[in-house]
CSV table of N, CA and C in Angstrom, one decimal:
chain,number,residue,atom,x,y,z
A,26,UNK,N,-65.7,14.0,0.4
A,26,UNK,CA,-65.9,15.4,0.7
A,26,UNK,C,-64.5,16.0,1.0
A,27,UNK,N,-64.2,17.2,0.1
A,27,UNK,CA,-63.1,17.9,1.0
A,27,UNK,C,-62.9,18.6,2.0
A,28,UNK,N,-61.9,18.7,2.8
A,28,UNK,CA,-61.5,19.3,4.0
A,28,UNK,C,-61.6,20.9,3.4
A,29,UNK,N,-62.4,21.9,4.6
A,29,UNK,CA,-62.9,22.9,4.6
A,29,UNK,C,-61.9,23.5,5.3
A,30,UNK,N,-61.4,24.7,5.2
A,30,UNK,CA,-60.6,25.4,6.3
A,30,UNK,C,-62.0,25.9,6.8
A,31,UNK,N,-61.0,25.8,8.7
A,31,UNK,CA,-62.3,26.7,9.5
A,31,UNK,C,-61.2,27.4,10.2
A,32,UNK,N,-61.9,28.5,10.6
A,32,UNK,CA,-61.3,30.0,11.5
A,32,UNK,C,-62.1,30.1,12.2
A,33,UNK,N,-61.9,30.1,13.4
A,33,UNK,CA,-62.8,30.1,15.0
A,33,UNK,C,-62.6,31.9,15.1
A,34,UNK,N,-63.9,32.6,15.6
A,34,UNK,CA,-64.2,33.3,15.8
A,34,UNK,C,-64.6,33.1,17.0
A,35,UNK,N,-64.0,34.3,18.6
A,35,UNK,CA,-65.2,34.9,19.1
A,35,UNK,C,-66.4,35.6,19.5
A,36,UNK,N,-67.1,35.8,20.0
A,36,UNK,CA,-68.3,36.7,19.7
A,36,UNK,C,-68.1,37.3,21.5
A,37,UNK,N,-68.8,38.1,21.8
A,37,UNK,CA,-69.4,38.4,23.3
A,37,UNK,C,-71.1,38.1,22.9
A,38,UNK,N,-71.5,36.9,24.4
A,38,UNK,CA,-72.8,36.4,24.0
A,38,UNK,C,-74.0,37.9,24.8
A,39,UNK,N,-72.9,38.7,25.1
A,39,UNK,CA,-73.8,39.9,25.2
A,39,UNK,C,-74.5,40.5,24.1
A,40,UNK,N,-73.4,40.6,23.3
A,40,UNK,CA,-73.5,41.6,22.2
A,40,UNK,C,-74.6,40.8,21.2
A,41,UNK,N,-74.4,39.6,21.5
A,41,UNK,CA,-75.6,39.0,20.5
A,41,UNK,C,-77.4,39.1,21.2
A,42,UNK,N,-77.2,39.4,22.8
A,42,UNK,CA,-78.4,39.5,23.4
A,42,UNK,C,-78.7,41.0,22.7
A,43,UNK,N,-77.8,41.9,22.8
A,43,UNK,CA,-78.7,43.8,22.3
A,43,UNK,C,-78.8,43.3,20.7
A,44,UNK,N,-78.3,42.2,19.6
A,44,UNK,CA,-78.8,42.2,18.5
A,44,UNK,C,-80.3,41.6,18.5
A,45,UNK,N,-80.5,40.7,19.4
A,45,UNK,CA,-81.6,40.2,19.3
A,45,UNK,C,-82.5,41.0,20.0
A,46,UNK,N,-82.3,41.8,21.0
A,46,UNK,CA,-83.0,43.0,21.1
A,46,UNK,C,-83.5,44.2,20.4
A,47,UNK,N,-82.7,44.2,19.2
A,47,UNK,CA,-82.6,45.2,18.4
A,47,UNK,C,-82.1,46.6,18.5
A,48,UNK,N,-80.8,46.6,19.1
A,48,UNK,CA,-80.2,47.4,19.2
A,48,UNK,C,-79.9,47.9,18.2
A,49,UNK,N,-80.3,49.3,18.0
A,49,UNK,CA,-80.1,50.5,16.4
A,49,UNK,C,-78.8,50.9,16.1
A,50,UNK,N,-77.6,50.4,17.6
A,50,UNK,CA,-76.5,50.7,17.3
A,50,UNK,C,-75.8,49.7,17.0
A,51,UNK,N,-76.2,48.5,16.5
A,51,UNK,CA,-75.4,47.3,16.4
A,51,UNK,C,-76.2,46.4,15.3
A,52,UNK,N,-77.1,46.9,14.9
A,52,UNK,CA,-78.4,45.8,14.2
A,52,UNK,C,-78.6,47.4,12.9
A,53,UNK,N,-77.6,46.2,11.5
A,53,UNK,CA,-78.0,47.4,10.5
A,53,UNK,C,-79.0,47.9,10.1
A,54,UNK,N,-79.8,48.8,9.5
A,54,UNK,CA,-80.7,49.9,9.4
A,54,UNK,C,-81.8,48.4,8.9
A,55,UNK,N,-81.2,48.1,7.0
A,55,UNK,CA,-81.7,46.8,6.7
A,55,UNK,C,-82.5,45.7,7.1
A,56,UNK,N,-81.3,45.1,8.1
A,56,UNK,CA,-82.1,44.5,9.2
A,56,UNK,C,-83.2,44.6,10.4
A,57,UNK,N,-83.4,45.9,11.2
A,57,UNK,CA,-84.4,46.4,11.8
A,57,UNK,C,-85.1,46.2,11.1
A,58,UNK,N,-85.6,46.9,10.1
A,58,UNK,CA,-86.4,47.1,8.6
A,58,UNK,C,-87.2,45.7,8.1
A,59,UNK,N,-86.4,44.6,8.8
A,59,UNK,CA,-87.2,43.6,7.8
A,59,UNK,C,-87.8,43.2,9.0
A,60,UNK,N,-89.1,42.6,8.6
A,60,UNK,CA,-90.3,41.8,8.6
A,60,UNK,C,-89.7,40.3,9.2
A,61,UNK,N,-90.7,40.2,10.4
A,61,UNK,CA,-90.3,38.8,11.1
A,61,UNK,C,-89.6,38.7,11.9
A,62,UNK,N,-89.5,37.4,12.9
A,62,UNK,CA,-88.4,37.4,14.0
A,62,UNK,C,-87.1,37.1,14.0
A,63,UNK,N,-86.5,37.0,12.8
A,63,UNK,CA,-85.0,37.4,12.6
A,63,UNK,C,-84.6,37.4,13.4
A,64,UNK,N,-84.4,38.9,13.7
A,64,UNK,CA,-83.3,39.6,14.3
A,64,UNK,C,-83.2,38.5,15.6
A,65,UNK,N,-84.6,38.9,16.4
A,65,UNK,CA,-84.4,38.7,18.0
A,65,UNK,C,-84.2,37.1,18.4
A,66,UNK,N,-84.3,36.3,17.3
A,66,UNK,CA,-84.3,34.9,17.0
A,66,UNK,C,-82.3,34.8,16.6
A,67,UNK,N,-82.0,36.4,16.5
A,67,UNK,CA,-80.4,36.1,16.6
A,67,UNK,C,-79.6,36.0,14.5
A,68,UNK,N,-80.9,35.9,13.9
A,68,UNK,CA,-80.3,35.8,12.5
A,68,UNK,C,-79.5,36.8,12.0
A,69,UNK,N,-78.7,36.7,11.0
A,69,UNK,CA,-78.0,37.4,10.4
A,69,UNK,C,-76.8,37.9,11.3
A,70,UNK,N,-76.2,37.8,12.4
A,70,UNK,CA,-75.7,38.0,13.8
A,70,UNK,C,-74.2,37.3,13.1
A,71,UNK,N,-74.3,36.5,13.0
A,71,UNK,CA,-72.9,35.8,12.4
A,71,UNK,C,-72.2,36.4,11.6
A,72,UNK,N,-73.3,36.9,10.2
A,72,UNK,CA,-72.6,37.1,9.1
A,72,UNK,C,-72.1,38.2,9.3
A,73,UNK,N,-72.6,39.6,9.7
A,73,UNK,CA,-72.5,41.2,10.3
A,73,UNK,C,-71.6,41.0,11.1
A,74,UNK,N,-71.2,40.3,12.1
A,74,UNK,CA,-69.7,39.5,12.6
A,74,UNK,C,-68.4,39.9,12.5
A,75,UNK,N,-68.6,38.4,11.4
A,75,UNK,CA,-67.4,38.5,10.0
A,75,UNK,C,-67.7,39.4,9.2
A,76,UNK,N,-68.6,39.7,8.7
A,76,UNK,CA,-68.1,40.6,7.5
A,76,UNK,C,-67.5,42.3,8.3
A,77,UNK,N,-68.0,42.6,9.6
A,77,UNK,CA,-67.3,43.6,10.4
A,77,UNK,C,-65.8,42.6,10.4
A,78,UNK,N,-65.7,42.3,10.8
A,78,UNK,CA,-64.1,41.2,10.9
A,78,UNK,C,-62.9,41.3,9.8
A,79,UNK,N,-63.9,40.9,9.0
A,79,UNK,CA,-63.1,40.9,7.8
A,79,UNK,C,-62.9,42.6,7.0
A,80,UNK,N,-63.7,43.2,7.1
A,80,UNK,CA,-63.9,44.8,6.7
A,80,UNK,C,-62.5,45.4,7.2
A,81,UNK,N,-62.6,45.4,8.8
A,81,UNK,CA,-61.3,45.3,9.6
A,81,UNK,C,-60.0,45.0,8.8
A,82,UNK,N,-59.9,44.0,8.5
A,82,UNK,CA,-58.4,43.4,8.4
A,82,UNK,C,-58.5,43.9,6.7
A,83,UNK,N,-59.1,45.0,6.3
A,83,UNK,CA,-58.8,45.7,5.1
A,83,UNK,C,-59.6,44.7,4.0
A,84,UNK,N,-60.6,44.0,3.9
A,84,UNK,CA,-60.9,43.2,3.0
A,84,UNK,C,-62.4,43.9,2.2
A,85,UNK,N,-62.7,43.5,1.0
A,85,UNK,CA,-63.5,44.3,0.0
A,85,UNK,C,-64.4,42.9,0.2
A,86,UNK,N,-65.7,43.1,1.3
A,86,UNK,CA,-66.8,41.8,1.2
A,86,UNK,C,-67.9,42.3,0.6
A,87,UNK,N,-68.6,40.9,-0.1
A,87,UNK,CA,-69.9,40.7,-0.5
A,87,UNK,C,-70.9,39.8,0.5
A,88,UNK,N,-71.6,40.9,1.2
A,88,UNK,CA,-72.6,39.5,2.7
A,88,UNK,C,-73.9,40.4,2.5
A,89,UNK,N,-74.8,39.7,3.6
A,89,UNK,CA,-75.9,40.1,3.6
A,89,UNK,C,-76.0,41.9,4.2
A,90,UNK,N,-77.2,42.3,3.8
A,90,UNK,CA,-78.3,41.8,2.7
A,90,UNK,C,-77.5,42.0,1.1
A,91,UNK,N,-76.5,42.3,1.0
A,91,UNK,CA,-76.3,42.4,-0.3
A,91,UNK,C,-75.6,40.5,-0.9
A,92,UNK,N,-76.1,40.3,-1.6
A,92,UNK,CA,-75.7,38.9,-2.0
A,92,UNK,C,-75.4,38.5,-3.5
A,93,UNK,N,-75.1,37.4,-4.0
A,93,UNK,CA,-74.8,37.3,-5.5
A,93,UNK,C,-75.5,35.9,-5.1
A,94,UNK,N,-75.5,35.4,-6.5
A,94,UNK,CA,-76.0,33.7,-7.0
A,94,UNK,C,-75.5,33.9,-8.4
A,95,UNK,N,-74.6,33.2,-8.4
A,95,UNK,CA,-73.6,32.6,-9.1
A,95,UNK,C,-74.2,31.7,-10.4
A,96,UNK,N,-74.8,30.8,-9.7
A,96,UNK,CA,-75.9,29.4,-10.5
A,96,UNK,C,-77.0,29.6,-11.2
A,97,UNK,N,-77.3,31.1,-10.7
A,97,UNK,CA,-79.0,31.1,-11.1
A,97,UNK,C,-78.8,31.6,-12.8
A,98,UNK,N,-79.8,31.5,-13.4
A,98,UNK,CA,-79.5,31.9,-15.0
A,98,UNK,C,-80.1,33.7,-14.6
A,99,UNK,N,-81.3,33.7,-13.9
A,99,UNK,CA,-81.6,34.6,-13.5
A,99,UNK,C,-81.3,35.3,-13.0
A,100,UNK,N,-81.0,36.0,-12.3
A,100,UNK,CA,-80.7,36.7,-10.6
A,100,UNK,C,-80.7,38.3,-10.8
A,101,UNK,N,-81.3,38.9,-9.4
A,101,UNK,CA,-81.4,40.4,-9.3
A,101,UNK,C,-80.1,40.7,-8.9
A,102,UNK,N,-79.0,39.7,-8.4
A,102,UNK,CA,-77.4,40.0,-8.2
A,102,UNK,C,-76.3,40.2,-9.2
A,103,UNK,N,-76.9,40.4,-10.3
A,103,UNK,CA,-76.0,40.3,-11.5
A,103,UNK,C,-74.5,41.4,-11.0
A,104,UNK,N,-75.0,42.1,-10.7
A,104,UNK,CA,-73.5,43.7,-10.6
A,104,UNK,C,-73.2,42.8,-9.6
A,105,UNK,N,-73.4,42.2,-8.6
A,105,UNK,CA,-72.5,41.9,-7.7
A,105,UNK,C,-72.0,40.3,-8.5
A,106,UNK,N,-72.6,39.5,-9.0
A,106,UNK,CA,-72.3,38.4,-9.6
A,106,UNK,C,-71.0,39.1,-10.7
A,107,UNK,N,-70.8,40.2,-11.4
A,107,UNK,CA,-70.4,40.9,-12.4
A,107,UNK,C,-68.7,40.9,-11.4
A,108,UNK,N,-68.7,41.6,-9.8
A,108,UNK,CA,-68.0,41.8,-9.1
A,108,UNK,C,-67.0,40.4,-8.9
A,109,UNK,N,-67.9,39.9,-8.8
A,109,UNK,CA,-67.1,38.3,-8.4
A,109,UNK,C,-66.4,37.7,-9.6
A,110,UNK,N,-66.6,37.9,-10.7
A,110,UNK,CA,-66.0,37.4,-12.1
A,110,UNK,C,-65.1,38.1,-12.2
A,111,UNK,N,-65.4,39.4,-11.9
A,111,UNK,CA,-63.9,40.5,-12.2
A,111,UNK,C,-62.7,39.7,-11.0
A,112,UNK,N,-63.3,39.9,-10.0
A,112,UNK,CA,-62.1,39.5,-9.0
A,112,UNK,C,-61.4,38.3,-9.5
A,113,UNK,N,-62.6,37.7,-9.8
A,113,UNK,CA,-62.0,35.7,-9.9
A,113,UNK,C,-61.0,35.6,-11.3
A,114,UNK,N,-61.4,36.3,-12.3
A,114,UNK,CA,-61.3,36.1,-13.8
A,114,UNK,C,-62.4,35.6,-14.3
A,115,UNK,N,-62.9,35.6,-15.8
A,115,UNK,CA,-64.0,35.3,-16.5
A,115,UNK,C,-64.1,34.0,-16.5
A,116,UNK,N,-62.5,33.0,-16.8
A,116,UNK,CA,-62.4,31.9,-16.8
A,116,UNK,C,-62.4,31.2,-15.9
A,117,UNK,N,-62.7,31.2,-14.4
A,117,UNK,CA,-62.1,30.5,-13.5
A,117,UNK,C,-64.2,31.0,-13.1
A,118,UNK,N,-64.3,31.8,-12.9
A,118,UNK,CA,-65.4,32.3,-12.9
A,118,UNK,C,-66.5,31.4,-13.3
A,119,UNK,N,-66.2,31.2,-14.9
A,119,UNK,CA,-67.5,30.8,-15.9
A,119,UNK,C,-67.5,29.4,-15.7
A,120,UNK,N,-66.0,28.2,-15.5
A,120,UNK,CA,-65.9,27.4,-14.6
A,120,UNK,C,-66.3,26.6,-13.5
A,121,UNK,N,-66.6,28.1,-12.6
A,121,UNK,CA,-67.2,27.7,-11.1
A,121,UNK,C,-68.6,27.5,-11.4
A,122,UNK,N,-68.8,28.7,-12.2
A,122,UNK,CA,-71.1,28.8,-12.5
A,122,UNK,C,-71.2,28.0,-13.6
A,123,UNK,N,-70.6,27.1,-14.5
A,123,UNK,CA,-71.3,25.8,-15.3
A,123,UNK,C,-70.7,24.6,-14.6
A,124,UNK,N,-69.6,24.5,-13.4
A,124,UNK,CA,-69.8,23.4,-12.5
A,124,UNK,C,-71.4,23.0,-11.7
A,125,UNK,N,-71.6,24.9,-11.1
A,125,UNK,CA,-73.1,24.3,-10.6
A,125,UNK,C,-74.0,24.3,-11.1
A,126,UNK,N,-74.3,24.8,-12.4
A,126,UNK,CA,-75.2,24.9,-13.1
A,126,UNK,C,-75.4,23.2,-13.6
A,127,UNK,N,-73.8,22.5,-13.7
A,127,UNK,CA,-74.6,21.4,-14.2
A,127,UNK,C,-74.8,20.2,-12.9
A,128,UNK,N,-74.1,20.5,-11.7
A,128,UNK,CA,-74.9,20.1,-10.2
A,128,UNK,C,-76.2,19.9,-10.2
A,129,UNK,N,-76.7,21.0,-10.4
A,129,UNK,CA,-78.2,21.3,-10.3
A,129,UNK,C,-79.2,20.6,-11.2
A,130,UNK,N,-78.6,20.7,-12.2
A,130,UNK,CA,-78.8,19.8,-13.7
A,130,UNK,C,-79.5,18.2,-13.0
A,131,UNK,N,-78.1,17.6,-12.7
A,131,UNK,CA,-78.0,16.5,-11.8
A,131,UNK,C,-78.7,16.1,-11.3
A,132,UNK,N,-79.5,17.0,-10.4
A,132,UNK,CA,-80.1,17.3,-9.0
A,132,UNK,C,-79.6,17.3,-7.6
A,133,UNK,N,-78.3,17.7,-7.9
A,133,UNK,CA,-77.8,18.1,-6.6
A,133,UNK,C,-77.8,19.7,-6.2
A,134,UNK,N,-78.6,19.3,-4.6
A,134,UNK,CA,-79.1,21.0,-4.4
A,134,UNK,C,-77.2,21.6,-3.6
A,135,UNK,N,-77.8,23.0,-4.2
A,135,UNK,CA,-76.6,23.7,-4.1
A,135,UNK,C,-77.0,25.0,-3.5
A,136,UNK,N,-76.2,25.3,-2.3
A,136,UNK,CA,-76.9,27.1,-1.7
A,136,UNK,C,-75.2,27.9,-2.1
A,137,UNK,N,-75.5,29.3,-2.4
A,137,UNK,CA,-74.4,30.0,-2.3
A,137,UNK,C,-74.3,30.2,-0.9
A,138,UNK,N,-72.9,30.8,-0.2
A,138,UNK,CA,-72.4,30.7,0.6
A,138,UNK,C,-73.1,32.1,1.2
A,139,UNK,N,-72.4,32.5,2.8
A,139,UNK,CA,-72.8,34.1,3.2
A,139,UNK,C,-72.2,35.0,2.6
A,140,UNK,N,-70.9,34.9,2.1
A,140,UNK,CA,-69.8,35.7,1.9
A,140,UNK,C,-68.6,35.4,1.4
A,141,UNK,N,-68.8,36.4,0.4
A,141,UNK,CA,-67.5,36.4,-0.5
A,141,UNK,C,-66.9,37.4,-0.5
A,142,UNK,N,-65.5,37.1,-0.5
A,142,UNK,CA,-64.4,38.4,0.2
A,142,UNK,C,-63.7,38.2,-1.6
A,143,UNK,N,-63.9,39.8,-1.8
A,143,UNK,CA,-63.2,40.3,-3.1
A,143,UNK,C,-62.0,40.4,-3.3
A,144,UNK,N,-61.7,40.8,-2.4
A,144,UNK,CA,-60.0,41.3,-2.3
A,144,UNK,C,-59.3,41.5,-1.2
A,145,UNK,N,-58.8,41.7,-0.7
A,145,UNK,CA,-56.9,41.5,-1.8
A,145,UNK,C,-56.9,40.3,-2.1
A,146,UNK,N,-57.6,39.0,-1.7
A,146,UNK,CA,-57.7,37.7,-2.4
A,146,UNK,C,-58.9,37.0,-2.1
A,147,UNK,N,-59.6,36.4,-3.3
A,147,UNK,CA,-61.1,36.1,-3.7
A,147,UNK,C,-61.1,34.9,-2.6
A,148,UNK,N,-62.4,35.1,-1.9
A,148,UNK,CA,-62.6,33.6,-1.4
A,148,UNK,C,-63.8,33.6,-0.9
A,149,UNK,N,-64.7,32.5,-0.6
A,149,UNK,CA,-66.0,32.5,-0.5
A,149,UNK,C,-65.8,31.8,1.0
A,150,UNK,N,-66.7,32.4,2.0
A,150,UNK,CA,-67.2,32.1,3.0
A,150,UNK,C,-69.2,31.4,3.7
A,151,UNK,N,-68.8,30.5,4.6
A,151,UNK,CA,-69.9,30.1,5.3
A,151,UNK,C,-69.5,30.6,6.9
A,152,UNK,N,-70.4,31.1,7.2
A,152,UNK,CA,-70.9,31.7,8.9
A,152,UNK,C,-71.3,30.7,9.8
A,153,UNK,N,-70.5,30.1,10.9
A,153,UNK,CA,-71.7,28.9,11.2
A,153,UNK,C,-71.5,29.8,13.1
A,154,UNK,N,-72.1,29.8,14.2
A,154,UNK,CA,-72.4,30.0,14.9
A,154,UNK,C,-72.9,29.2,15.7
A,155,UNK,N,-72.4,29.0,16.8
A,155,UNK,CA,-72.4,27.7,17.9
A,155,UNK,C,-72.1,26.4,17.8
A,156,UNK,N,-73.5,25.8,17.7
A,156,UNK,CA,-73.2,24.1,17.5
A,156,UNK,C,-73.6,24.1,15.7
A,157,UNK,N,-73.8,25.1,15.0
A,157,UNK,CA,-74.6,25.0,13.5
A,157,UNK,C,-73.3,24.5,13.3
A,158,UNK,N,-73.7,23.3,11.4
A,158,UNK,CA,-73.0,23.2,11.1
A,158,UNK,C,-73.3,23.3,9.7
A,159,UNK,N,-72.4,22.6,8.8
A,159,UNK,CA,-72.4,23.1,7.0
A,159,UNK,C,-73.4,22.7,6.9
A,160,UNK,N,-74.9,22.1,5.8
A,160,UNK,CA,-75.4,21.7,5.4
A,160,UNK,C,-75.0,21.0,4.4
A,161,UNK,N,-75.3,20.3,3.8
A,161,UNK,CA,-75.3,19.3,2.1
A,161,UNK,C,-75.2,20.3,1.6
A,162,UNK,N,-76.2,21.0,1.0
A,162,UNK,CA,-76.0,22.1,0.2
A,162,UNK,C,-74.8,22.7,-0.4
A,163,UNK,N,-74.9,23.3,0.8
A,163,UNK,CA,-73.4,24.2,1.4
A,163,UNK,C,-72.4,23.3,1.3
A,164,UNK,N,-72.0,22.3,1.4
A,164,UNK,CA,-70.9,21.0,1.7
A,164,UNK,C,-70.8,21.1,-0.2
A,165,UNK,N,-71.4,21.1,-1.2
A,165,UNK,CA,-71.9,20.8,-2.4
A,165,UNK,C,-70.7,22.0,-3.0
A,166,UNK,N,-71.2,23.2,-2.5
A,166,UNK,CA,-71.1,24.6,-3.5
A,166,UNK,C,-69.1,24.7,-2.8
A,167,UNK,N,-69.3,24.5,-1.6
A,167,UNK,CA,-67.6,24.7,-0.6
A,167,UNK,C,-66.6,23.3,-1.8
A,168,UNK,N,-67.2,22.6,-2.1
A,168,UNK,CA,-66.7,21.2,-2.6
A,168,UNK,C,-66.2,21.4,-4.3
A,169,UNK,N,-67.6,22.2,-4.8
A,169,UNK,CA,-67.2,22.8,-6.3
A,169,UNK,C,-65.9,23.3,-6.3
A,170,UNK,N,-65.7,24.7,-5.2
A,170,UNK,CA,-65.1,25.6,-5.3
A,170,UNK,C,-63.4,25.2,-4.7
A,171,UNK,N,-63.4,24.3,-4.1
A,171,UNK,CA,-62.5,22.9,-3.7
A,171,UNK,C,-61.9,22.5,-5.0
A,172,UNK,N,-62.6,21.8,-6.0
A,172,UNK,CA,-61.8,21.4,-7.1
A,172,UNK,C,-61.6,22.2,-8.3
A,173,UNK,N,-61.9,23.5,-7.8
A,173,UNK,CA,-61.7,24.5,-8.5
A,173,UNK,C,-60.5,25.6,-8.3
A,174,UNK,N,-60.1,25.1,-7.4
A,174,UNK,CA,-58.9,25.8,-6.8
A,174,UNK,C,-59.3,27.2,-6.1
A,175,UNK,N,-60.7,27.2,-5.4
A,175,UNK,CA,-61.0,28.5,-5.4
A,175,UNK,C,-60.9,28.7,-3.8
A,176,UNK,N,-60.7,29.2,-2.8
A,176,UNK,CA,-60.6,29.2,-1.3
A,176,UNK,C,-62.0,29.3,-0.7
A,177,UNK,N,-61.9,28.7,0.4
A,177,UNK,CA,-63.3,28.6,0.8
A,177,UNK,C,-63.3,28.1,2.1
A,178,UNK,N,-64.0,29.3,2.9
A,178,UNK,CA,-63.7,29.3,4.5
A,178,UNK,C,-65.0,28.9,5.3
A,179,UNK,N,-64.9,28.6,6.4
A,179,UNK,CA,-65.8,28.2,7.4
A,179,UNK,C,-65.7,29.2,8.4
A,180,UNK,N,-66.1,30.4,8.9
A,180,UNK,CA,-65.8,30.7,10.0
A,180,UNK,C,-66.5,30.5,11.3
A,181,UNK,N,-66.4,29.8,11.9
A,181,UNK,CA,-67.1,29.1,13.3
A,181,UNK,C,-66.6,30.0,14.5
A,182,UNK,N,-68.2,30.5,14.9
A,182,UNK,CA,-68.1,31.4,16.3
A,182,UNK,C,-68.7,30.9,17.2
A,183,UNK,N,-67.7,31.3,18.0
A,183,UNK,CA,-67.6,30.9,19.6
A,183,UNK,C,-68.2,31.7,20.7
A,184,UNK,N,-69.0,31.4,21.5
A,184,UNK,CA,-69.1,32.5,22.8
A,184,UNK,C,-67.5,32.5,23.4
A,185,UNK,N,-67.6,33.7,23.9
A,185,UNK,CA,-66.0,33.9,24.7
A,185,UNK,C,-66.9,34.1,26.3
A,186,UNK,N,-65.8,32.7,26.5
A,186,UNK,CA,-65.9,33.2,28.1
A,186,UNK,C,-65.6,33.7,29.1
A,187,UNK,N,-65.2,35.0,29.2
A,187,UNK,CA,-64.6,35.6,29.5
A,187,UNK,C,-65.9,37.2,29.3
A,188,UNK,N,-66.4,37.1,28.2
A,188,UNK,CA,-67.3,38.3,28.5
A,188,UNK,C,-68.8,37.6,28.6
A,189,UNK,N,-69.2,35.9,29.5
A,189,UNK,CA,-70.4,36.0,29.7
A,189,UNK,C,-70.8,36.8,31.0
């Protein structure tokens, strides 16, 4: 397996209590909106995070709810799958989706990542929060993208102690 860069993030474990509360000023429209205990079970909390994070430091992201799949022959993400080729190039691109495509082939399971930052330079991210860690999956698609020359981050958040 290759070595993953990680970037420690921290969070205020407040701010994660009013998401799971469902605070309308912190918990996107999207999210309220959906069906199930998500939210107050804390989901989606990581990626809304970083991709605020990253938005910040001037960066053009692809996170939830809007997503791409790269692998699928199918997918309702094509414009945003379309986004990621432009950024990446066609060839480095078509490279990465018939590496997994023939993963899968194999039978090795493969998940896309939470987020892929477009620009000013392409790189695909995983959200892990607390003790979570990569999965196989995820260790699979981070590992393609590894011998692909393509960047691939871990961002691992932290409670700050200081705002418990």
């Amino acid at each position: 397996m290759e070595t993953i860069e990680e970037v420690v993030l921290y969070y205020d474990p407040k701010e994660l209590e009013k998401w799971k509360n469902r605070d309308p000023k912190l918990v996107p429209k999207y999210f309220l909106n959906h069906a199930g205990p998500g939210v107050s079970q804390g989901y989606h909390y990581g990626e809304c995070f970083v991709n605020n994070h990253l938005i910040k430091k001037g960066n053009d992201v692809i996170s939830p709810p809007e997503c791409f799949n790269i692998f699928a022959k199918n997918t309702k993400f094509k414009e945003n799958n379309k986004l990621i080729e432009k950024a990446m190039g066609s060839i480095k691109y078509c490279k990465l989706r018939d590496t997994l495509r023939e993963m899968v082939k194999r039978g090795i399971k493969i998940e896309n990542p939470d987020i892929c930052v477009l620009r000013p330079k392409l790189f695909f991210a995983d959200v892990k929060k607390d003790k979570d860690k990569m999965r196989q999956p995820q260790d699979n698609f981070a590992n393609a993208c590894s011998k692909l020359g393509i960047p691939f981050i871990v961002y691992k958040l932290i409670p700050s102690k200081k705002n418990r």
